[in-house]
Amino acid sequence: MSTETVRYTFRLRPGRQAQAALLAEWGSCRWLWNEAVHQQQAGRRPTVCRLSKLLTGARADNVWLRDGSQVAQQQTLRTYMTALGASFKVEGRGRPKPKKSKTAPPSLEYTTRGFRIKDGRLCLPGKIVVPVVWSRELPSEPTSVRVYRDNLGHWYVSFVVRRERTDVPEADLPGIGVDWGVKTTATTSDPAFDLPHLGHRKRCAAERAKAQRKMARRHRPKGQAPSKGYLSAKRQAARIEKRAARQNTHDARAWAKRVVDHHALIAVEDFKPKFLAKSRMARKAADAAIGACKRNLIYLGVRAGRKVVLVPPAYTTMTCSECGTRTKERLGLGIRIFECAACGYTADRDRNAARTILATAERDRASADDIRHQIASFRDRGSVRSELGIPAQQGGSSMAPAVGRR
């Protein structure tokens, strides 16, 4: 049986001294990260070897840096070089930026020689011993570990281990197309696998607004230390946001697993919801968590060995999934029904887009300009089929303009 590399995450319970030591370690690593960013912005174009030499010299000159773990500091520089390399290769990825002490969450990485597990506790350099809340056993010896803190102040540890790959059940359905939206988070070619808009953040809005009003009342002028009441209200607001985010993550994973378990081919609309943050649908789009659903679906599909195809969203809503005809006019977002003048096919426009995405993936061609040719074989069907609950278009009626480029 083959193996796979995964992460096992556990909760940490550091004491005051251990937490202070971790924050001090993070301060030295953050300084190194900012120094590497300065080297790049100054035009010196540092390499891994040059950064390692600078680290050696800095540790010789500064006692506070020498007191820290060299393993964690080296890993910080390697992480920086990985982020810098990705900024040149990944489209839309910006250059690494300096990390501020008030906004950047602490994160430390250690390789095998930088940590060990003894009596159920995590032992780090500098005599840092932290109890671990073991919720399950590790399948193998960890090769690396990452210690980090979230916005609530909770500490976690993530071990990289290898385990045997579990057998994935055979798919009982051939394929499915997924179209992303706001009213319905994921509309699929099979209505039984739709993911409705759950609205977890909307349900928490009143409770979050109450905590934020309390923050506003207890806010002190700039330059004064925040009060305990203000920090308590801030933690309460963050706790509410965290709870909604975890609910979204759980529902997205459960839905993605159900889709992956039943389908051999998963055609996903390559939709980037970033532009929605500047529209009037920004709040509802953020609540839908389209990006998280898409990442979970792709990750679980690839991990299970399914065929995952990313289809460009252009023209998917303009193209009839029944006959392959592409309309020439746009359809406003208020019109939710797609009607084809060529064959009379009528369906919900998101459902029609999902079926078009699936037809595109089945023909192994991802170009949006070829969608019409990819599904032109549908024209030889004798009868015109419509979705349940939507009346079929009568002959001779005018075509409703379909949506344009998205």
Steps between C-alpha positions, in 0.01 A plus 500: 500500500630845409561773753416868512639803682247680720486738795367411841401806705462507879429762764784623721477610865807717558558658840599861551873435477463276192274753330746783571783287361302422184421868447866591548595234244241638261640852548845394378354306205281796405806728506678264262201494266483879491877520439465261205217716361724807537781324312264426212348849490849654502579317175758261643300192392613273783532127448472225759878486539529876545220509755666214690827695513315810620334291770836366616643851524190636675507221760866578570427871554172479693460306821120511491504338156757242605282397793228390258476171314709486185268234357195726522695793356627296206150373432372858498748591228407190299133588530578851379686368195209270420257792518731714288529229234123452492450874444679467165322181391145523636276754330368763740742409778674812632849535642550415869423794727636596842323344795375734772501394863136606554347330196720205400402180687795312657614197301813289558628202303745235614662207320580161653810618686314795650233322704410175672203344674558377855233373738225644285654849499657700222860596579643793304842672512556737789355255753147571381269217604134524399222248581311369196131410501522164320166436330641211291822308456764591245527238223879546471789706629453866396755649262426865581275704723338842489393687813259789448239714678161605365317830544340377823835443667477120480819310420512203262762257375495340155706184440597383150470120493460218250213254516354225288260623236145387569305318231262730316165341406423462133297784356141404419435808282697607191547874549367824643530867410525773766400862446569749780256768608386718789134409548592132469865446584546202265252408229579161348380313195326261742259688731553240773855629558431875518656699785253768618605830649515418871553852636691420819645851528161658444355307792784625720467862381291623793727339758810631326356853474428498872862411578626765258283770659646403835847539349409846374376611843816377675746627241764733642671788318804428289816462705329350806513130582171319430292407801420146608137553407598603147725195459224274634248640249758465222555134582125442508458650152791293368353187659171555319676547166710189561193292574331604176817433302530151649139425414564605140813283485322198645205527259732552202704191585193285557348609168827455310548151642147401395563625145840329473376165635234466228656647183795395286521835316466836674474804274552817706442853380833681536327789673701762690267678744746778582318759288181446704667676795451831315137442406174539687500124557825511698350408838292213368787375284730495803236308692476242219876426523525398134879492508508259795245269335698498177830423676348214700337349192820510295716372785274206586446415133871488418578313820236236420637450149198648321533692176461869589470747211498878541283661233525874419172673589480706178191424289384212722173679581456623142521150350207264483592170658243316286595603147824695540374831362654814645286810539617843397335714769551529870255411771471708815555340837133548580395256225557151631356292212699403190298453182656383175341623175669232291361188673258637758688365800402673825675468833634690796796691366741372767390142431554556129850637571584197715394262222706702251804480728459122524468465123817705457700283740376176344656601171836590662502852354512789746493795259189711541497583128449133413200431722255527214691243294554272799129448561379529141430126505193566713313632196413155366264433793140474395310656786558819697539440874449763770570505872221395733286789610598722205263502198654419164522777244230494236594502136530835330554698820780750522822405674574657838850641498736282705768623731826621353852468620530466875 
